[in-house]
Short mmCIF file of C-alpha atoms (C1' of nucleotides) in Angstrom, two decimals:
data_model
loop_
_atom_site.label_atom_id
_atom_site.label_comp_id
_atom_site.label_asym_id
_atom_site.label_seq_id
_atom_site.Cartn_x
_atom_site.Cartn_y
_atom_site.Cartn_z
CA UNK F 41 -9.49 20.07 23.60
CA UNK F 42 -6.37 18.81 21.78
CA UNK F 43 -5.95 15.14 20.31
CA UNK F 44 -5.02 12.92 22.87
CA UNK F 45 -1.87 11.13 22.49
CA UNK F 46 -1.36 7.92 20.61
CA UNK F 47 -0.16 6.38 23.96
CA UNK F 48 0.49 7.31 27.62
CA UNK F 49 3.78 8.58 27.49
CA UNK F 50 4.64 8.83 31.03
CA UNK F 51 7.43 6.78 31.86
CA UNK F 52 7.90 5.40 28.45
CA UNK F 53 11.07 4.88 27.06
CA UNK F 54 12.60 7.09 24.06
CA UNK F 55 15.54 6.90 21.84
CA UNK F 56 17.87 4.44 20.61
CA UNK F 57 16.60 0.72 20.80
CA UNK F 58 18.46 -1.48 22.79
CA UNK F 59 19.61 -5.10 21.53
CA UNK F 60 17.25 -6.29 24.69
CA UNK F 61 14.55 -4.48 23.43
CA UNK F 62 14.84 -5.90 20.01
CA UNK F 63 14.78 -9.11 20.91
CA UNK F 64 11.52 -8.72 23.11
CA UNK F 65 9.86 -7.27 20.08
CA UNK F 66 11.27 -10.04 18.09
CA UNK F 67 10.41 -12.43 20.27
CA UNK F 68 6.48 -11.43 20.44
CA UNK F 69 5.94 -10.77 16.78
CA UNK F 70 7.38 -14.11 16.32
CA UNK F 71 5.14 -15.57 18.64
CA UNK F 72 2.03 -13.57 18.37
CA UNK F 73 2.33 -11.86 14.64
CA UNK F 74 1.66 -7.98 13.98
CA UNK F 75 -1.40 -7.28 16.42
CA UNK F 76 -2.71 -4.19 17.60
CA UNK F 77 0.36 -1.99 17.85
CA UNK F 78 -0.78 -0.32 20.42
CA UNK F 79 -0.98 -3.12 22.57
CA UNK F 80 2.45 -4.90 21.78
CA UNK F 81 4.44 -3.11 23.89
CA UNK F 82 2.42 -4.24 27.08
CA UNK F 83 2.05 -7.18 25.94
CA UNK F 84 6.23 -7.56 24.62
CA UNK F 85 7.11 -5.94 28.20
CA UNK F 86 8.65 -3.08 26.43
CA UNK F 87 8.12 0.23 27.98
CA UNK F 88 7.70 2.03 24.71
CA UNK F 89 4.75 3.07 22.76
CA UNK F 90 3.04 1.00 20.26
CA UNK F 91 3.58 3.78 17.35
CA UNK F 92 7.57 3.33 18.37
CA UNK F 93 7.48 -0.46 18.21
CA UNK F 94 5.74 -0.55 14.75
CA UNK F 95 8.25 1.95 13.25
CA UNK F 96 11.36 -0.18 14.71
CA UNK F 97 9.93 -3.16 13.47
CA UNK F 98 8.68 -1.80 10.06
CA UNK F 99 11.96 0.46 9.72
CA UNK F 100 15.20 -2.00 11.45
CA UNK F 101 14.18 -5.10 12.43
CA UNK F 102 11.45 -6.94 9.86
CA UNK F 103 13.34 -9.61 8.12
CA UNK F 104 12.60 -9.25 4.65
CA UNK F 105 14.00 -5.74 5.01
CA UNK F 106 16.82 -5.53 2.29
CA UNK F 107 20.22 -3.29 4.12
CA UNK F 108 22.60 -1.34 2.71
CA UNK F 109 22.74 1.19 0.21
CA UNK F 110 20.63 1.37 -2.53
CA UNK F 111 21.70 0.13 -5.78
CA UNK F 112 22.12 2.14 -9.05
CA UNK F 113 18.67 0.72 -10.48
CA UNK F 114 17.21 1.79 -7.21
CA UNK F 115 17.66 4.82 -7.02
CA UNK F 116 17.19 5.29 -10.88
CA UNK F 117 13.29 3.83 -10.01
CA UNK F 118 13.71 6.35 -7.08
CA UNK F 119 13.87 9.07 -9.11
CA UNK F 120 11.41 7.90 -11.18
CA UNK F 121 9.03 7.31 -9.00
CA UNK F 122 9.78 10.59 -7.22
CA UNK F 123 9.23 12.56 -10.41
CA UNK F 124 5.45 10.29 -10.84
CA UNK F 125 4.27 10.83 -7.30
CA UNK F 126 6.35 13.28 -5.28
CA UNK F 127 7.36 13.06 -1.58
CA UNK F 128 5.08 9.84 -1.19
CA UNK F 129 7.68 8.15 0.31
CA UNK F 130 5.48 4.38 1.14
CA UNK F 131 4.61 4.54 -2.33
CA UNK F 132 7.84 4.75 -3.80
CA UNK F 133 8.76 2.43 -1.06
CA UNK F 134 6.39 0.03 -2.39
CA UNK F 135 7.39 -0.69 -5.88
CA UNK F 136 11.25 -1.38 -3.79
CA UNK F 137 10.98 -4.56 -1.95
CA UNK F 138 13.37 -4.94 0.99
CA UNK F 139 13.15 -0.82 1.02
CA UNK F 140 11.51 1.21 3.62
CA UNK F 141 9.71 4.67 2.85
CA UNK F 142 12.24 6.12 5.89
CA UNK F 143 15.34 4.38 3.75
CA UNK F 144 14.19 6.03 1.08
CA UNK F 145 13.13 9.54 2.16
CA UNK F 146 16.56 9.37 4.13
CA UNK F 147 18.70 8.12 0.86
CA UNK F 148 16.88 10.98 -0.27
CA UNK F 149 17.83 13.71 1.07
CA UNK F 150 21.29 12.92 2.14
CA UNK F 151 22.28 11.79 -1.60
CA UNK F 152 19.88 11.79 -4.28
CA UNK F 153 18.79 15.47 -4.00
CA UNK F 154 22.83 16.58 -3.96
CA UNK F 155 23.38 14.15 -7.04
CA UNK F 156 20.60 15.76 -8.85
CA UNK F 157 21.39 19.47 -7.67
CA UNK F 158 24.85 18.79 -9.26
CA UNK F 159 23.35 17.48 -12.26
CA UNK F 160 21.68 20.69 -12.49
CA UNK F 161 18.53 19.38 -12.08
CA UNK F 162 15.99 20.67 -9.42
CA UNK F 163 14.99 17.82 -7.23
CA UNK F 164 11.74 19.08 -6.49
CA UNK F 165 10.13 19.92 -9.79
CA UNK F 166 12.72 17.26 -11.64
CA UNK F 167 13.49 19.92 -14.16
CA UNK F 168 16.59 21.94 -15.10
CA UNK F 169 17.52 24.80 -12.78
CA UNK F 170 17.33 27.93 -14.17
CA UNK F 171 21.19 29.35 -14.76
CA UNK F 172 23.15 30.94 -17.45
CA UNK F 173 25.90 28.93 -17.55
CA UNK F 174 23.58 25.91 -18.14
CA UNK F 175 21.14 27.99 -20.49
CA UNK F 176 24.41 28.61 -22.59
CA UNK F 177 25.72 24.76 -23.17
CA UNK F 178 21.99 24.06 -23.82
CA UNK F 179 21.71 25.74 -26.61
CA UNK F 180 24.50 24.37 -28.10
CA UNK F 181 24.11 20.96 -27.09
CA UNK F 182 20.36 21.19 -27.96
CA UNK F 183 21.80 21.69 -31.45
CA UNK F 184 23.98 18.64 -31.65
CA UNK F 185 21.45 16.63 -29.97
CA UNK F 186 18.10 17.58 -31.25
CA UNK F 187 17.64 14.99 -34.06
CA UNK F 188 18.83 11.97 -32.44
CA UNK F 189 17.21 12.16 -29.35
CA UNK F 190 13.75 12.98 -31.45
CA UNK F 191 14.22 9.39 -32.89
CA UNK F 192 15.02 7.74 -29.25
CA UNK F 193 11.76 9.27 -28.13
CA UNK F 194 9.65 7.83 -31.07
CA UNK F 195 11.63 4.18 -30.17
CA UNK F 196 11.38 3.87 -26.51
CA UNK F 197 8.77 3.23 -24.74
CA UNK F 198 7.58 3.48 -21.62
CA UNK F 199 7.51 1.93 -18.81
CA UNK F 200 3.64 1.10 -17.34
CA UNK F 201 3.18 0.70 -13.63
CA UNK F 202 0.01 -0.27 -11.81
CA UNK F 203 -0.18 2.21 -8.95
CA UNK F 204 -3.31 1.99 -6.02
CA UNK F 205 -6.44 2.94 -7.80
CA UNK F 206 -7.62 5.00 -4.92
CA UNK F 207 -7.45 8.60 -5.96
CA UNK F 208 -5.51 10.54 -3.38
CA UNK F 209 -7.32 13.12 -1.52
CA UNK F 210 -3.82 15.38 -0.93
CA UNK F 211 -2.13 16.06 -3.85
CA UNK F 212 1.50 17.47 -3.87
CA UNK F 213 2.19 20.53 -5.48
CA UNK F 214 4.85 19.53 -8.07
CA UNK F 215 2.59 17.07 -9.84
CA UNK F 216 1.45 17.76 -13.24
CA UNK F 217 -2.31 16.94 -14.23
CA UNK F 218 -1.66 14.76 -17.15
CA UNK F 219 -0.16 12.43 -13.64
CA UNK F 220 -3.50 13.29 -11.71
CA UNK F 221 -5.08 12.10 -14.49
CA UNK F 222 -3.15 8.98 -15.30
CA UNK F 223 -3.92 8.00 -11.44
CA UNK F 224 -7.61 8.53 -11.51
CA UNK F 225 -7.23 5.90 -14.58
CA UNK F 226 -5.44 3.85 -12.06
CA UNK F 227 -1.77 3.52 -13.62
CA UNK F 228 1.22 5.88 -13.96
CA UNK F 229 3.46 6.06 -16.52
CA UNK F 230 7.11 5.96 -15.72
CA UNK F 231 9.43 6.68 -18.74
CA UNK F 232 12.59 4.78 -19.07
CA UNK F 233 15.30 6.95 -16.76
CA UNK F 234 16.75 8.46 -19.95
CA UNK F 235 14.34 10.46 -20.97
CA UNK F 236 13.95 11.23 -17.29
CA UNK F 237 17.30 12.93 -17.32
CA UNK F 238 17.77 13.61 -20.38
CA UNK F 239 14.34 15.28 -22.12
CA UNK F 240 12.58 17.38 -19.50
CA UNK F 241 12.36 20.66 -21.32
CA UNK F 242 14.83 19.49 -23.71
CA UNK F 243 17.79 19.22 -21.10
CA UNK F 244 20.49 16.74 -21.49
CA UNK F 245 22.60 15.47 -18.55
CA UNK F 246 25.72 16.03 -20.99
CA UNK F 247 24.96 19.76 -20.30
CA UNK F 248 25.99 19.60 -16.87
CA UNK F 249 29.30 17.10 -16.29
CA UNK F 250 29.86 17.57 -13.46
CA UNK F 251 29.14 13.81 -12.61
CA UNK F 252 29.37 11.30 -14.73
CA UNK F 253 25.81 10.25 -15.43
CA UNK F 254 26.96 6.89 -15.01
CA UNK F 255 27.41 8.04 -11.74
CA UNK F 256 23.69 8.05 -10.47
CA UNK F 257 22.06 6.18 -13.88
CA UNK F 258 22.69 2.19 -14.53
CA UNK F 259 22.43 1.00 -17.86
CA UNK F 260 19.06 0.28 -19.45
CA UNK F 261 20.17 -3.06 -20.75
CA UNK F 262 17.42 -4.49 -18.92
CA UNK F 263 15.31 -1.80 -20.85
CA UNK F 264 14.62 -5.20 -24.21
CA UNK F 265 11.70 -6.11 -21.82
CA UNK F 266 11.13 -2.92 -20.53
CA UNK F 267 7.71 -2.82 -22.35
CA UNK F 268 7.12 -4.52 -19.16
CA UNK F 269 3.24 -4.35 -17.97
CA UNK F 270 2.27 -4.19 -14.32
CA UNK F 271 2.15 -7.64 -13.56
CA UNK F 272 6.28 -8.61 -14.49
CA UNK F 273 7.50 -5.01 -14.06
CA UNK F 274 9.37 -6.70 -10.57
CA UNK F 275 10.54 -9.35 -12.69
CA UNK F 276 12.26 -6.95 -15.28
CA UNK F 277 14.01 -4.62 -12.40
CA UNK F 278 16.38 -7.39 -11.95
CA UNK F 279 18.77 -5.28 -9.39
CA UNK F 280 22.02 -6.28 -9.68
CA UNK F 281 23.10 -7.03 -6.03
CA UNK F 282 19.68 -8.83 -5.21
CA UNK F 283 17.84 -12.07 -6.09
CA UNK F 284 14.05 -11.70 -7.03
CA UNK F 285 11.79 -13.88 -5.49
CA UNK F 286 10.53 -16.37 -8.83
CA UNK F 287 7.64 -18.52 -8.55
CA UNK F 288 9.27 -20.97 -10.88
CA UNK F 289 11.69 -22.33 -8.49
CA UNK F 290 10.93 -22.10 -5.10
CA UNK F 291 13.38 -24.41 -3.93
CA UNK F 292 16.30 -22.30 -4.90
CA UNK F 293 14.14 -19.38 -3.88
CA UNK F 294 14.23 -20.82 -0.14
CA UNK F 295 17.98 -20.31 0.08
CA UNK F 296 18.00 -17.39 -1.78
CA UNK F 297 15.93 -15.69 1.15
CA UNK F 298 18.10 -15.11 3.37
CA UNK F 299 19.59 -12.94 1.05
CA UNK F 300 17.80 -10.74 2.89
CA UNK F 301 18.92 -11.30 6.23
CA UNK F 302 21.82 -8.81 7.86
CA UNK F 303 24.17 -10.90 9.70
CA UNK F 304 23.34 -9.16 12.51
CA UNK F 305 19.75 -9.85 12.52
CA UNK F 306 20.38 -13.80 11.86
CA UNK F 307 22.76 -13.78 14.69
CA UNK F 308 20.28 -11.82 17.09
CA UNK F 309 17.82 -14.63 15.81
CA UNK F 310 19.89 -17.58 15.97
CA UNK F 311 20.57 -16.31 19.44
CA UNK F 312 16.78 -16.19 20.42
CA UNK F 313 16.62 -19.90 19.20
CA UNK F 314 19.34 -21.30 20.63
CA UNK F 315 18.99 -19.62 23.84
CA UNK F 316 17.15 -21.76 26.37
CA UNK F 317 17.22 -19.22 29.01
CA UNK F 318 14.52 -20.49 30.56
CA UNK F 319 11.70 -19.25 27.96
CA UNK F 320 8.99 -21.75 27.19
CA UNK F 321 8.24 -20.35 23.72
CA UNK F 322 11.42 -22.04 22.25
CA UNK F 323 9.75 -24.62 20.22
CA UNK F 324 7.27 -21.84 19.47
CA UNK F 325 9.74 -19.77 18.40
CA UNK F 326 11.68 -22.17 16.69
CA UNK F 327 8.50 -23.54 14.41
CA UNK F 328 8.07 -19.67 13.60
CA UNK F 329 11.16 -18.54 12.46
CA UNK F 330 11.23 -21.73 9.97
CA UNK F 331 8.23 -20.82 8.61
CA UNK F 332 9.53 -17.54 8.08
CA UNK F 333 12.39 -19.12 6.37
CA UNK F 334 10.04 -21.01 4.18
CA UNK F 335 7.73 -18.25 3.21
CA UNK F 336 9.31 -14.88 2.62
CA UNK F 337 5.72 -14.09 0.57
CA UNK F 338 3.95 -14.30 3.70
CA UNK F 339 6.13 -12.01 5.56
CA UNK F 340 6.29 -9.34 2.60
CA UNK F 341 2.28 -9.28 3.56
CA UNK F 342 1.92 -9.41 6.59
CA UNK F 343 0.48 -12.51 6.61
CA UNK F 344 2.87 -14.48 8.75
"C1'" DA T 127 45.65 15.18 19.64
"C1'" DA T 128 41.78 18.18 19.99
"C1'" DC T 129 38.23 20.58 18.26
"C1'" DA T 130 34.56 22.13 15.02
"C1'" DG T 131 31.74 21.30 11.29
"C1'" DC T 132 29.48 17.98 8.37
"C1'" DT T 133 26.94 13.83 7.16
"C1'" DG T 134 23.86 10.04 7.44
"C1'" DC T 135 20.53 7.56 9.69
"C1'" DA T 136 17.37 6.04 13.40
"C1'" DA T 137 13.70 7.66 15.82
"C1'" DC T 138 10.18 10.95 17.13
"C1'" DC T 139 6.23 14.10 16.37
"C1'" DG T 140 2.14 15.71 14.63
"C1'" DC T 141 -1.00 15.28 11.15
"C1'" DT T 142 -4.06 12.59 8.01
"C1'" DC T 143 -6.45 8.56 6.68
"C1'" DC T 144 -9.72 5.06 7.33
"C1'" DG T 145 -12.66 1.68 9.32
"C1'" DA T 146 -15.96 0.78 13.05
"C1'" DC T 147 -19.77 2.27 15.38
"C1'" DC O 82 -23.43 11.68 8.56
"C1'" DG O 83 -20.49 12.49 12.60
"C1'" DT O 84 -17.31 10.82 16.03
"C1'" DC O 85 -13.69 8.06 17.77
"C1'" DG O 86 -9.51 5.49 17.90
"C1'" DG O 87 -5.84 2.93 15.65
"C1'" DA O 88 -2.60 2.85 11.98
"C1'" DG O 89 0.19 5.03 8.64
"C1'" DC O 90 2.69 8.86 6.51
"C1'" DG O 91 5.88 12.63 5.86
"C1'" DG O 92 8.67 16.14 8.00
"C1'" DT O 93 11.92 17.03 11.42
"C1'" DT O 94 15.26 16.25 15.05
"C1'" DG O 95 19.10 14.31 17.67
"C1'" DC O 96 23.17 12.09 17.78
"C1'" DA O 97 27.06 9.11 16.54
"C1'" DG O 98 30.64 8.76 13.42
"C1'" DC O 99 33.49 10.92 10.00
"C1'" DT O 100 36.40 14.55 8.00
"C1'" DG O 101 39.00 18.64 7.85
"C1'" DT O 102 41.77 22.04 10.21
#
DNA sequence: AACAGCTGCAACCGCTCCGAC
DNA sequence: CGTCGGAGCGGTTGCAGCTGT
């Protein structure tokens, strides 16, 4: 028996995409939109499978994909959100525009998980690993800070996110039931980073400074309005190195799209549109990539 | 300069989910 | 309700570039 493969693989093409390839798979989601995956590639004249194209698209080459490393604040709602719902990488991805669950599950494991090993915090279970040496400054700096950071607890509070109401069938070891629960009620509750870091089991990051927690946590100055409910929690991330989309101006918000665009990408474009090589979807292609321009919303949904 | 080891990221693989029938 | 097929997800791999010796 056996599942049959998503696609027949003989003669397909694997590995690194090609800047030819790109632009063919460019080119026909331009033109045609996201379709049946399965039948772009024939349809694109790319000799790869349909599963392939949608990752390169979804992963590299959609344009409303945000590059680079992630900011502070990013990876502070990373960690948040890692703690809430575990290795659900397109979840966490989903509350980081611009930021793909493979960015993040990547950024992941190649930095977050060392940052937070040195901080002496387990990754996995977001609390303090076990050690002496750790165990020892606790205790002392448990002393020092017991009282005040009783009364930040009893001032902050925390941050509400809407998550997907569906209750998930697999659930991940590390999560507690009081976050089960929360999710069958259809939110989670995300406390502001610092207590995060700082509370779990009474741990403080000052225990372990090894790394400056400025090193891996941004200020909460952004925290005032950090009461936030679902509907403005985008609105209050307000990364530093990125321009949120707001309703109220959408004139500036036009220019500030392409923000978004690599330099690469816009040439690769710009090349597609200025080169007449003969294709007949030019004006096509031309009257697609404005409207892209134009409406970043309906790209972030698919809707273009 | 040459080599080995390390790191980060793009891409693949296999499994699960989910809608259509 | 069961089956099928497409899409999506998370874990893993392969490799290019970087760093240290």
């Amino acid at each position: 028996m056996g599942r049959q493969p998503c696609c027949e693989k003989v003669g397909l093409k694997k590995g690194p995409w090609t800047a030819e390839e790109d632009k063919k798979l460019i080119t026909f989601i331009l033109t045609n939109g996201q379709c049946c995956w399965r039948a772009v590639p024939k349809l694109a004249g790319l000799l790869r499978c349909g599963k392939s194209c949608r990752l390169r698209w979804t992963n590299y080459l959609r344009p409303d994909l945000k590059r680079g490393l992630l900011s502070e604040y990013e990876e502070k709602m990373v960690i948040d959100l890692h703690a809430q719902l575990g290795n659900r990488w397109s979840k966490i991805a989903s509350h980081l525009p611009g930021r793909t669950d493979n960015e993040i599950k990547n950024h992941w494991n190649t930095h977050i998980k060392k940052k937070l090993k040195k901080m002496g915090i387990d990754p996995i279970t977001h609390k303090p690993l076990i050690s002496s040496t750790i165990n020892q400054t606790h205790n002392q700096a448990k002393q020092q800070l017991h009282q005040p950071i009783e009364e930040k607890q009893q001032n902050q509070q925390p941050l509400t996110i809407d998550i997907d109401t569906k209750i998930e069938k697999q659930e991940t070891s590390i999560e507690s039931s009081s976050n089960i629960e929360m999710k069958e009620k259809g939110e989670i509750t995300i406390p502001p980073l610092f207590d995060t870091m700082e509370l779990i089991d009474g741990f403080c990051i000052d225990e372990v400074p090894i790394l400056e927690p400025n090193e891996i946590i941004v200020s909460n100055s952004t925290s005032s309005s950090s009461t936030s409910n679902s509907t403005n929690f985008l609105e209050d991330l307000q990364l530093p190195d990125f321009e949120w989309s707001n309703n109220d101006n959408k004139e500036e918000n036009n220019s500030n799209n392409l923000a978004f665009w690599d330099d690469d990408f816009i040439s690769s474009l710009n090349f597609m549109i200025n080169d007449d090589g003969g294709c007949v979807n030019n004006g096509e292609r031309k009257q697609a990539f404005e409207a892209m321009i134009v409406d970043s919303e309906s790209w972030a949904y698919g809707l273009f």
